[in-house]
mmCIF file of C-alpha atoms and ligand atoms in Angstrom:
data_model
loop_
_atom_site.group_PDB
_atom_site.id
_atom_site.type_symbol
_atom_site.label_atom_id
_atom_site.label_comp_id
_atom_site.label_asym_id
_atom_site.label_seq_id
_atom_site.Cartn_x
_atom_site.Cartn_y
_atom_site.Cartn_z
ATOM 1 C CA MET P 19 -36.151 18.024 -0.283
ATOM 2 C CA THR P 20 -36.436 15.400 -2.906
ATOM 3 C CA ALA P 21 -32.992 14.131 -4.032
ATOM 4 C CA THR P 22 -31.491 14.345 -7.356
ATOM 5 C CA ILE P 23 -31.060 10.633 -8.553
ATOM 6 C CA ILE P 24 -27.430 10.202 -9.753
ATOM 7 C CA ASP P 25 -27.275 8.302 -12.962
ATOM 8 C CA GLY P 26 -24.350 6.166 -12.691
ATOM 9 C CA LYS P 27 -25.292 4.299 -16.033
ATOM 10 C CA ALA P 28 -25.195 7.786 -17.940
ATOM 11 C CA VAL P 29 -21.794 8.776 -16.431
ATOM 12 C CA ALA P 30 -20.431 5.461 -17.095
ATOM 13 C CA ARG P 31 -21.551 5.817 -20.609
ATOM 14 C CA ALA P 32 -19.695 9.075 -21.077
ATOM 15 C CA ILE P 33 -16.590 7.825 -19.505
ATOM 16 C CA HIS P 34 -16.653 4.775 -21.932
ATOM 17 C CA GLU P 35 -17.099 7.216 -24.783
ATOM 18 C CA GLU P 36 -14.008 9.143 -23.558
ATOM 19 C CA VAL P 37 -12.102 5.870 -23.122
ATOM 20 C CA ARG P 38 -12.892 4.834 -26.761
ATOM 21 C CA ARG P 39 -12.016 8.186 -28.185
ATOM 22 C CA GLU P 40 -8.516 7.802 -26.468
ATOM 23 C CA ALA P 41 -8.082 4.297 -27.414
ATOM 24 C CA GLU P 42 -8.549 5.137 -31.100
ATOM 25 C CA GLU P 43 -6.073 7.930 -30.739
ATOM 26 C CA LEU P 44 -3.400 5.708 -29.205
ATOM 27 C CA ARG P 45 -4.087 3.231 -32.026
ATOM 28 C CA ALA P 46 -3.636 5.885 -34.710
ATOM 29 C CA ARG P 47 -0.236 6.477 -32.883
ATOM 30 C CA GLY P 48 0.790 3.132 -32.957
ATOM 31 C CA THR P 49 -0.125 2.055 -29.338
ATOM 32 C CA THR P 50 -3.050 -0.632 -29.107
ATOM 33 C CA PRO P 51 -4.050 -0.612 -25.383
ATOM 34 C CA GLY P 52 -4.326 -4.155 -23.909
ATOM 35 C CA LEU P 53 -5.773 -5.577 -20.877
ATOM 36 C CA ALA P 54 -4.980 -9.016 -19.512
ATOM 37 C CA VAL P 55 -7.677 -10.544 -17.563
ATOM 38 C CA VAL P 56 -6.722 -13.617 -15.160
ATOM 39 C CA LEU P 57 -9.387 -15.819 -13.880
ATOM 40 C CA VAL P 58 -8.557 -18.755 -11.500
ATOM 41 C CA GLY P 59 -11.544 -21.333 -11.307
ATOM 42 C CA ALA P 60 -15.004 -20.963 -12.768
ATOM 43 C CA ASP P 61 -17.027 -19.070 -9.823
ATOM 44 C CA PRO P 62 -20.157 -18.027 -11.456
ATOM 45 C CA ALA P 63 -20.047 -14.375 -10.304
ATOM 46 C CA SER P 64 -16.334 -14.094 -11.185
ATOM 47 C CA VAL P 65 -17.059 -15.370 -14.688
ATOM 48 C CA SER P 66 -19.649 -12.935 -15.326
ATOM 49 C CA TYR P 67 -17.548 -10.157 -14.123
ATOM 50 C CA VAL P 68 -14.674 -11.206 -16.273
ATOM 51 C CA THR P 69 -17.226 -11.396 -19.404
ATOM 52 C CA ALA P 70 -18.465 -8.128 -18.646
ATOM 53 C CA LYS P 71 -14.888 -6.529 -18.564
ATOM 54 C CA GLN P 72 -13.995 -8.296 -21.917
ATOM 55 C CA LYS P 73 -17.039 -7.016 -23.567
ATOM 56 C CA ALA P 74 -16.260 -3.534 -22.133
ATOM 57 C CA CYS P 75 -12.595 -3.989 -23.660
ATOM 58 C CA GLU P 76 -14.293 -4.626 -27.196
ATOM 59 C CA GLU P 77 -16.571 -1.731 -27.073
ATOM 60 C CA ASP P 78 -13.995 0.621 -25.944
ATOM 61 C CA ARG P 79 -11.446 -0.574 -28.471
ATOM 62 C CA ILE P 80 -9.050 -2.044 -25.852
ATOM 63 C CA GLU P 81 -7.502 -5.290 -26.708
ATOM 64 C CA SER P 82 -8.222 -7.978 -24.170
ATOM 65 C CA PHE P 83 -6.105 -11.093 -23.460
ATOM 66 C CA GLY P 84 -8.188 -13.641 -21.505
ATOM 67 C CA HIS P 85 -6.321 -16.263 -19.254
ATOM 68 C CA THR P 86 -8.689 -18.775 -17.719
ATOM 69 C CA LEU P 87 -6.924 -21.330 -15.327
ATOM 70 C CA PRO P 88 -8.279 -24.253 -13.551
ATOM 71 C CA ALA P 89 -9.403 -23.845 -9.994
ATOM 72 C CA ASP P 90 -6.446 -26.072 -8.600
ATOM 73 C CA THR P 91 -3.943 -23.825 -10.298
ATOM 74 C CA SER P 92 -0.829 -23.810 -8.059
ATOM 75 C CA GLN P 93 0.687 -20.611 -6.774
ATOM 76 C CA GLU P 94 3.704 -20.998 -9.082
ATOM 77 C CA ALA P 95 1.882 -21.518 -12.118
ATOM 78 C CA LEU P 96 -0.078 -18.271 -11.424
ATOM 79 C CA LEU P 97 2.959 -16.290 -10.442
ATOM 80 C CA SER P 98 4.810 -17.513 -13.644
ATOM 81 C CA LEU P 99 1.682 -16.346 -15.855
ATOM 82 C CA LEU P 100 1.938 -13.018 -14.182
ATOM 83 C CA ALA P 101 5.649 -12.997 -14.912
ATOM 84 C CA GLU P 102 4.983 -13.354 -18.628
ATOM 85 C CA LEU P 103 2.242 -10.834 -18.605
ATOM 86 C CA ARG P 104 4.667 -8.488 -16.885
ATOM 87 C CA SER P 105 7.223 -8.556 -19.778
ATOM 88 C CA ASP P 106 4.594 -8.762 -22.500
ATOM 89 C CA GLU P 107 4.706 -5.414 -24.403
ATOM 90 C CA ARG P 108 1.036 -5.781 -25.685
ATOM 91 C CA VAL P 109 -0.337 -5.753 -21.993
ATOM 92 C CA ASP P 110 -0.917 -2.457 -20.418
ATOM 93 C CA GLY P 111 -3.016 -3.572 -17.584
ATOM 94 C CA ILE P 112 -3.261 -6.899 -15.641
ATOM 95 C CA LEU P 113 -6.441 -7.866 -13.755
ATOM 96 C CA VAL P 114 -6.515 -10.736 -11.416
ATOM 97 C CA GLN P 115 -10.068 -11.552 -10.833
ATOM 98 C CA LEU P 116 -10.858 -11.643 -7.057
ATOM 99 C CA PRO P 117 -11.751 -13.711 -5.042
ATOM 100 C CA LEU P 118 -8.887 -16.227 -5.539
ATOM 101 C CA PRO P 119 -9.452 -19.781 -4.501
ATOM 102 C CA ARG P 120 -8.313 -20.305 -0.859
ATOM 103 C CA HIS P 121 -5.134 -22.103 -1.504
ATOM 104 C CA LEU P 122 -3.560 -19.053 -3.389
ATOM 105 C CA ASP P 123 -2.176 -16.300 -1.371
ATOM 106 C CA GLU P 124 -3.832 -13.048 -2.584
ATOM 107 C CA GLY P 125 -1.282 -10.826 -1.100
ATOM 108 C CA THR P 126 1.687 -12.458 -2.936
ATOM 109 C CA VAL P 127 -0.243 -12.722 -6.119
ATOM 110 C CA LEU P 128 -1.280 -9.086 -6.183
ATOM 111 C CA ALA P 129 2.252 -8.056 -5.289
ATOM 112 C CA ALA P 130 3.240 -9.945 -8.379
ATOM 113 C CA VAL P 131 1.543 -7.454 -10.494
ATOM 114 C CA PRO P 132 3.835 -4.609 -11.533
ATOM 115 C CA ILE P 133 2.513 -1.354 -10.178
ATOM 116 C CA GLU P 134 2.705 0.149 -13.822
ATOM 117 C CA LYS P 135 0.307 -2.467 -14.863
ATOM 118 C CA ASP P 136 -1.933 -2.515 -11.922
ATOM 119 C CA VAL P 137 -4.922 -1.092 -13.253
ATOM 120 C CA ASP P 138 -7.128 -2.673 -10.443
ATOM 121 C CA GLY P 139 -5.252 -0.355 -8.040
ATOM 122 C CA PHE P 140 -4.639 -3.157 -5.403
ATOM 123 C CA HIS P 141 -1.012 -3.401 -5.195
ATOM 124 C CA ALA P 142 0.249 -2.230 -1.879
ATOM 125 C CA GLU P 143 2.499 0.403 -3.420
ATOM 126 C CA ASN P 144 -0.197 1.878 -5.442
ATOM 127 C CA LEU P 145 -2.342 2.004 -2.230
ATOM 128 C CA GLY P 146 0.247 3.244 -0.162
ATOM 129 C CA LYS P 147 0.978 6.226 -2.459
ATOM 130 C CA LEU P 148 -2.612 7.097 -2.649
ATOM 131 C CA GLY P 149 -2.708 7.033 1.342
ATOM 132 C CA LEU P 150 0.588 9.037 1.393
ATOM 133 C CA ARG P 151 -1.072 11.591 -1.145
ATOM 134 C CA GLU P 152 2.057 11.162 -3.452
ATOM 135 C CA ALA P 153 1.642 12.948 -6.810
ATOM 136 C CA ASP P 154 2.938 9.615 -8.641
ATOM 137 C CA ALA P 155 0.164 7.416 -7.206
ATOM 138 C CA ARG P 156 -0.717 5.762 -10.668
ATOM 139 C CA PHE P 157 -3.988 3.957 -10.259
ATOM 140 C CA ALA P 158 -6.837 4.044 -7.547
ATOM 141 C CA PRO P 159 -8.956 1.210 -7.183
ATOM 142 C CA CYS P 160 -11.823 1.231 -9.627
ATOM 143 C CA THR P 161 -15.044 1.181 -7.325
ATOM 144 C CA PRO P 162 -13.748 3.978 -5.113
ATOM 145 C CA ALA P 163 -12.280 5.815 -8.104
ATOM 146 C CA GLY P 164 -15.859 5.712 -9.544
ATOM 147 C CA VAL P 165 -17.357 7.093 -6.488
ATOM 148 C CA ILE P 166 -15.336 10.219 -6.626
ATOM 149 C CA GLU P 167 -16.022 10.423 -10.338
ATOM 150 C CA LEU P 168 -19.595 10.353 -9.790
ATOM 151 C CA LEU P 169 -19.263 13.109 -7.112
ATOM 152 C CA LYS P 170 -17.318 15.318 -9.282
ATOM 153 C CA ARG P 171 -19.425 14.834 -12.359
ATOM 154 C CA THR P 172 -22.483 15.877 -10.303
ATOM 155 C CA ASP P 173 -20.672 18.844 -9.259
ATOM 156 C CA VAL P 174 -20.642 17.986 -5.584
ATOM 157 C CA GLN P 175 -18.019 20.025 -3.507
ATOM 158 C CA ILE P 176 -15.879 17.619 -1.868
ATOM 159 C CA GLU P 177 -13.236 19.833 -0.547
ATOM 160 C CA GLY P 178 -14.032 20.820 3.015
ATOM 161 C CA ALA P 179 -17.048 18.590 3.151
ATOM 162 C CA ASN P 180 -17.683 16.116 6.093
ATOM 163 C CA ALA P 181 -17.247 12.816 4.335
ATOM 164 C CA VAL P 182 -18.324 9.702 6.371
ATOM 165 C CA VAL P 183 -17.248 6.379 4.820
ATOM 166 C CA LEU P 184 -19.154 3.406 5.966
ATOM 167 C CA GLY P 185 -16.806 0.252 5.829
ATOM 168 C CA ARG P 186 -13.098 -0.152 5.630
ATOM 169 C CA SER P 187 -12.383 -2.921 3.256
ATOM 170 C CA LYS P 188 -9.360 -2.663 1.014
ATOM 171 C CA ILE P 189 -11.496 -2.756 -1.937
ATOM 172 C CA VAL P 190 -13.831 -0.159 -1.270
ATOM 173 C CA GLY P 191 -14.177 1.593 2.153
ATOM 174 C CA LEU P 192 -10.385 2.305 2.678
ATOM 175 C CA PRO P 193 -9.440 3.624 -0.575
ATOM 176 C CA ALA P 194 -12.565 5.545 -0.919
ATOM 177 C CA ALA P 195 -11.578 7.409 2.263
ATOM 178 C CA MET P 196 -8.054 8.085 1.231
ATOM 179 C CA LEU P 197 -9.403 9.294 -2.219
ATOM 180 C CA LEU P 198 -11.837 11.665 -0.308
ATOM 181 C CA LEU P 199 -8.856 12.847 1.710
ATOM 182 C CA ARG P 200 -6.958 13.656 -1.335
ATOM 183 C CA GLU P 201 -9.710 15.608 -2.426
ATOM 184 C CA ASN P 202 -9.581 17.680 0.961
ATOM 185 C CA ALA P 203 -12.820 16.290 2.447
ATOM 186 C CA THR P 204 -12.690 15.903 6.321
ATOM 187 C CA VAL P 205 -12.914 12.094 6.519
ATOM 188 C CA THR P 206 -14.484 9.783 9.197
ATOM 189 C CA ILE P 207 -14.181 6.233 8.664
ATOM 190 C CA CYS P 208 -16.955 3.895 10.312
ATOM 191 C CA HIS P 209 -16.792 0.046 10.650
ATOM 192 C CA SER P 210 -18.362 -2.595 12.728
ATOM 193 C CA ARG P 211 -16.669 -1.567 15.926
ATOM 194 C CA THR P 212 -17.720 2.090 15.753
ATOM 195 C CA ARG P 213 -19.639 3.532 18.570
ATOM 196 C CA ASN P 214 -22.713 5.705 17.927
ATOM 197 C CA LEU P 215 -22.562 4.992 14.532
ATOM 198 C CA ALA P 216 -25.853 6.583 13.581
ATOM 199 C CA GLU P 217 -24.344 9.966 15.069
ATOM 200 C CA GLU P 218 -21.423 9.568 13.068
ATOM 201 C CA ILE P 219 -23.454 9.102 9.929
ATOM 202 C CA ARG P 220 -25.618 11.882 10.779
ATOM 203 C CA ARG P 221 -22.614 14.422 10.527
ATOM 204 C CA ALA P 222 -21.985 13.525 6.858
ATOM 205 C CA ASP P 223 -22.285 16.002 3.836
ATOM 206 C CA ILE P 224 -21.174 13.211 1.863
ATOM 207 C CA LEU P 225 -21.817 9.631 2.752
ATOM 208 C CA VAL P 226 -20.301 6.506 1.141
ATOM 209 C CA ALA P 227 -22.063 3.342 2.402
ATOM 210 C CA ALA P 228 -20.178 0.255 1.644
ATOM 211 C CA ILE P 229 -21.072 -2.518 4.191
ATOM 212 C CA GLY P 230 -23.104 -5.227 2.325
ATOM 213 C CA ARG P 231 -26.188 -4.779 4.786
ATOM 214 C CA PRO P 232 -29.460 -4.212 3.044
ATOM 215 C CA HIS P 233 -31.128 -1.014 3.914
ATOM 216 C CA PHE P 234 -28.666 -0.506 6.984
ATOM 217 C CA VAL P 235 -28.854 3.316 6.668
ATOM 218 C CA THR P 236 -32.268 4.762 7.319
ATOM 219 C CA ALA P 237 -33.650 8.106 6.709
ATOM 220 C CA ASP P 238 -33.493 9.230 10.428
ATOM 221 C CA MET P 239 -29.455 8.770 10.085
ATOM 222 C CA VAL P 240 -28.976 10.980 7.221
ATOM 223 C CA LYS P 241 -28.516 14.717 7.444
ATOM 224 C CA ASP P 242 -30.894 17.090 5.485
ATOM 225 C CA GLY P 243 -29.258 17.755 2.104
ATOM 226 C CA ALA P 244 -26.513 15.095 2.323
ATOM 227 C CA VAL P 245 -25.081 13.620 -0.762
ATOM 228 C CA VAL P 246 -25.686 9.716 -0.608
ATOM 229 C CA ILE P 247 -23.239 7.207 -2.510
ATOM 230 C CA ASP P 248 -24.324 3.791 -1.954
ATOM 231 C CA VAL P 249 -21.946 1.181 -2.961
ATOM 232 C CA GLY P 250 -23.684 -1.802 -1.295
ATOM 233 C CA VAL P 251 -25.114 -4.537 -3.651
ATOM 234 C CA ASN P 252 -27.276 -6.968 -1.636
ATOM 235 C CA ARG P 253 -29.889 -9.626 -2.746
ATOM 236 C CA VAL P 254 -33.225 -9.548 -0.777
ATOM 237 C CA GLU P 255 -35.830 -12.276 -1.472
ATOM 238 C CA ASP P 256 -38.718 -11.065 -3.832
ATOM 239 C CA ALA P 257 -41.326 -13.306 -5.062
ATOM 240 C CA SER P 258 -42.597 -10.919 -7.541
ATOM 241 C CA LYS P 259 -39.247 -11.494 -9.676
ATOM 242 C CA LYS P 260 -38.535 -14.281 -11.942
ATOM 243 C CA ARG P 261 -35.224 -14.811 -10.290
ATOM 244 C CA GLY P 262 -36.698 -14.657 -6.618
ATOM 245 C CA PHE P 263 -34.690 -12.025 -5.452
ATOM 246 C CA ARG P 264 -33.938 -8.293 -6.257
ATOM 247 C CA LEU P 265 -30.831 -6.079 -5.641
ATOM 248 C CA VAL P 266 -30.919 -3.147 -2.997
ATOM 249 C CA GLY P 267 -28.183 -0.998 -1.434
ATOM 250 C CA ASP P 268 -26.942 -0.364 2.038
ATOM 251 C CA CYS P 269 -29.353 2.625 2.149
ATOM 252 C CA ASP P 270 -33.043 2.991 2.476
ATOM 253 C CA PHE P 271 -33.443 4.607 -0.934
ATOM 254 C CA ASP P 272 -37.055 5.565 -0.878
ATOM 255 C CA ALA P 273 -36.897 7.294 2.298
ATOM 256 C CA ILE P 274 -33.550 8.744 2.039
ATOM 257 C CA ARG P 275 -34.254 10.441 -1.454
ATOM 258 C CA GLU P 276 -37.037 12.571 0.503
ATOM 259 C CA LYS P 277 -34.203 13.963 2.655
ATOM 260 C CA ALA P 278 -30.848 13.912 0.759
ATOM 261 C CA ARG P 279 -29.798 16.355 -1.945
ATOM 262 C CA ALA P 280 -28.487 13.597 -4.207
ATOM 263 C CA ILE P 281 -28.370 9.853 -3.903
ATOM 264 C CA THR P 282 -27.344 6.994 -6.189
ATOM 265 C CA PRO P 283 -29.710 4.212 -6.949
ATOM 266 C CA VAL P 284 -28.892 0.440 -6.692
ATOM 267 C CA PRO P 285 -28.642 -0.798 -9.290
ATOM 268 C CA GLY P 286 -27.651 1.699 -11.806
ATOM 269 C CA GLY P 287 -25.602 3.880 -9.577
ATOM 270 C CA VAL P 288 -22.023 3.112 -8.371
ATOM 271 C CA GLY P 289 -22.252 -0.375 -9.962
ATOM 272 C CA PRO P 290 -21.531 0.737 -13.900
ATOM 273 C CA MET P 291 -18.594 2.874 -12.837
ATOM 274 C CA THR P 292 -16.276 -0.039 -11.823
ATOM 275 C CA ILE P 293 -15.794 -1.115 -15.058
ATOM 276 C CA ALA P 294 -15.744 2.285 -16.541
ATOM 277 C CA MET P 295 -12.855 3.169 -14.329
ATOM 278 C CA LEU P 296 -11.016 -0.199 -15.085
ATOM 279 C CA MET P 297 -11.151 1.058 -18.845
ATOM 280 C CA LYS P 298 -10.095 4.564 -17.904
ATOM 281 C CA ASN P 299 -7.138 3.056 -15.929
ATOM 282 C CA THR P 300 -6.035 0.724 -18.790
ATOM 283 C CA VAL P 301 -5.970 3.631 -21.441
ATOM 284 C CA ARG P 302 -4.020 5.750 -18.909
ATOM 285 C CA ALA P 303 -1.258 2.847 -18.483
ATOM 286 C CA ALA P 304 -1.258 2.455 -22.368
ATOM 287 C CA ARG P 305 -0.632 6.474 -22.695
ATOM 288 C CA MET P 306 2.133 5.945 -20.186
ATOM 289 C CA ARG P 307 3.563 3.414 -22.001
ATOM 290 C CA ALA P 308 3.321 5.393 -25.510
ATOM 291 C CA GLU P 309 4.817 8.319 -23.786
ATOM 292 C CA LEU P 310 7.629 6.481 -22.357
ATOM 293 C CA ALA P 311 8.355 4.675 -25.510
HETATM 294 P P1 NAP O 429 -16.452 -6.166 3.082
HETATM 295 O O1 NAP O 429 -15.126 -6.532 2.505
HETATM 296 O O2 NAP O 429 -17.355 -7.281 3.539
HETATM 297 O O3 NAP O 429 -16.404 -5.121 4.229
HETATM 298 C C1 NAP O 429 -17.545 -4.566 4.831
HETATM 299 C C2 NAP O 429 -17.014 -3.530 5.814
HETATM 300 O O4 NAP O 429 -18.199 -3.080 6.238
HETATM 301 C C3 NAP O 429 -16.079 -3.803 6.710
HETATM 302 O O5 NAP O 429 -15.198 -2.947 6.902
HETATM 303 C C4 NAP O 429 -17.074 -3.971 8.089
HETATM 304 O O6 NAP O 429 -16.437 -3.722 9.133
HETATM 305 C C5 NAP O 429 -18.219 -2.966 7.687
HETATM 306 N N1 NAP O 429 -19.348 -3.570 8.490
HETATM 307 C C6 NAP O 429 -19.924 -4.705 8.088
HETATM 308 N N2 NAP O 429 -21.092 -4.651 8.848
HETATM 309 C C7 NAP O 429 -21.375 -3.491 9.532
HETATM 310 C C8 NAP O 429 -22.056 -2.962 10.564
HETATM 311 N N3 NAP O 429 -23.297 -3.582 10.883
HETATM 312 N N4 NAP O 429 -21.771 -1.696 10.811
HETATM 313 C C9 NAP O 429 -20.626 -1.043 10.691
HETATM 314 N N5 NAP O 429 -19.845 -1.568 9.659
HETATM 315 C C10 NAP O 429 -19.962 -2.640 9.166
HETATM 316 O O7 NAP O 429 -17.321 -5.571 1.942
HETATM 317 P P2 NAP O 429 -16.799 -4.840 0.361
HETATM 318 O O8 NAP O 429 -16.084 -5.838 -0.404
HETATM 319 O O9 NAP O 429 -16.229 -3.574 0.952
HETATM 320 O O10 NAP O 429 -18.161 -4.488 -0.156
HETATM 321 C C11 NAP O 429 -19.129 -3.693 0.562
HETATM 322 C C12 NAP O 429 -20.502 -3.650 -0.231
HETATM 323 O O11 NAP O 429 -20.213 -2.946 -1.513
HETATM 324 C C13 NAP O 429 -21.014 -4.942 -0.730
HETATM 325 O O12 NAP O 429 -22.495 -5.013 -0.728
HETATM 326 C C14 NAP O 429 -20.547 -5.317 -2.108
HETATM 327 O O13 NAP O 429 -21.323 -6.026 -2.831
HETATM 328 C C15 NAP O 429 -20.428 -3.936 -2.590
HETATM 329 N N6 NAP O 429 -19.567 -3.628 -3.703
HETATM 330 C C16 NAP O 429 -19.980 -3.331 -4.926
HETATM 331 C C17 NAP O 429 -19.220 -2.742 -5.849
HETATM 332 C C18 NAP O 429 -19.736 -2.170 -7.091
HETATM 333 O O14 NAP O 429 -20.718 -1.790 -7.224
HETATM 334 N N7 NAP O 429 -19.057 -2.166 -8.284
HETATM 335 C C19 NAP O 429 -17.716 -3.088 -5.708
HETATM 336 C C20 NAP O 429 -17.332 -3.824 -4.697
HETATM 337 C C21 NAP O 429 -18.225 -3.928 -3.657
HETATM 338 P P3 NAP O 429 -15.205 -4.415 9.823
HETATM 339 O O15 NAP O 429 -14.147 -3.986 9.221
HETATM 340 O O16 NAP O 429 -14.934 -3.917 11.246
HETATM 341 O O17 NAP O 429 -15.563 -5.994 9.769
#
């Protein structure tokens, strides 16, 4: 079997188009969707993520409000900015770019984002509601939500499937597992202490790999006909590239594509979905504001 390659760029493009249409409709009704993007410090990777998010806002007709604070910003100053954004009616979503500098307490900062503006989906209450499968869970974290969207838009049946999630981080693995459970998959979560990892992975009809280990999952671990969603993004040295490295996933793409039914490439699979889902969450927040107004 040769796998279908799931084209995350194309799916993300379709979502951006839907978001843009919805943003235009909201604007026509007097509500301009707005996203505040808060960056503390100047970590190069964070700067480039923030720039990409602001560019996406511009393209999707969402107004963005950038707040760049120095790396030595105090917790009080950051919390006071978040309090301002909380009551700013132009701001539907607040995104605090992670990781924060070490002197800031991530839990306290994320808890200061009101749940109705928590478009990144990291507030404990939003995550808790997702876990409890409550109907009013507002926002799912963007990367795991992107995983589900990719599965749905490629007509993968989630309900009843054995889904194995490799990794249990609060950004990817754990919420991905919660979302798969919401969609009625039978979910196994694997991590660094899991025994017989290969055996667990081999049970997967749907495998979501999010551990950050290049080519960790090999073809012999994958069931024939499985659907493989590779969230991992890892740099491996490559002298043939100008920058000296290339990006690979957690799965051995070339070997697994001969065995799986469908697989996401890295790059171009899950990657583009994260920002697309952030934009989708932001217009959703704006729609909720418009409906409440
Ligand atoms: P993380 O916080 O480092 O978590 C890694 C998880 O993998 C942990 O739960 C860890 O287990 C588990 N793990 C690590 N090594 C393992 C091993 N050898 N066997 C089994 N489990 C192992 O990473 P993350 O933030 O979730 O990110 C995971 C990957 O996704 C990274 O490559 C990251 O770059 C990528 N990512 C991509 C996107 C995107 O495409 N948009 C977004 C976010 C992350 P323990 O809990 O036991 O330590």
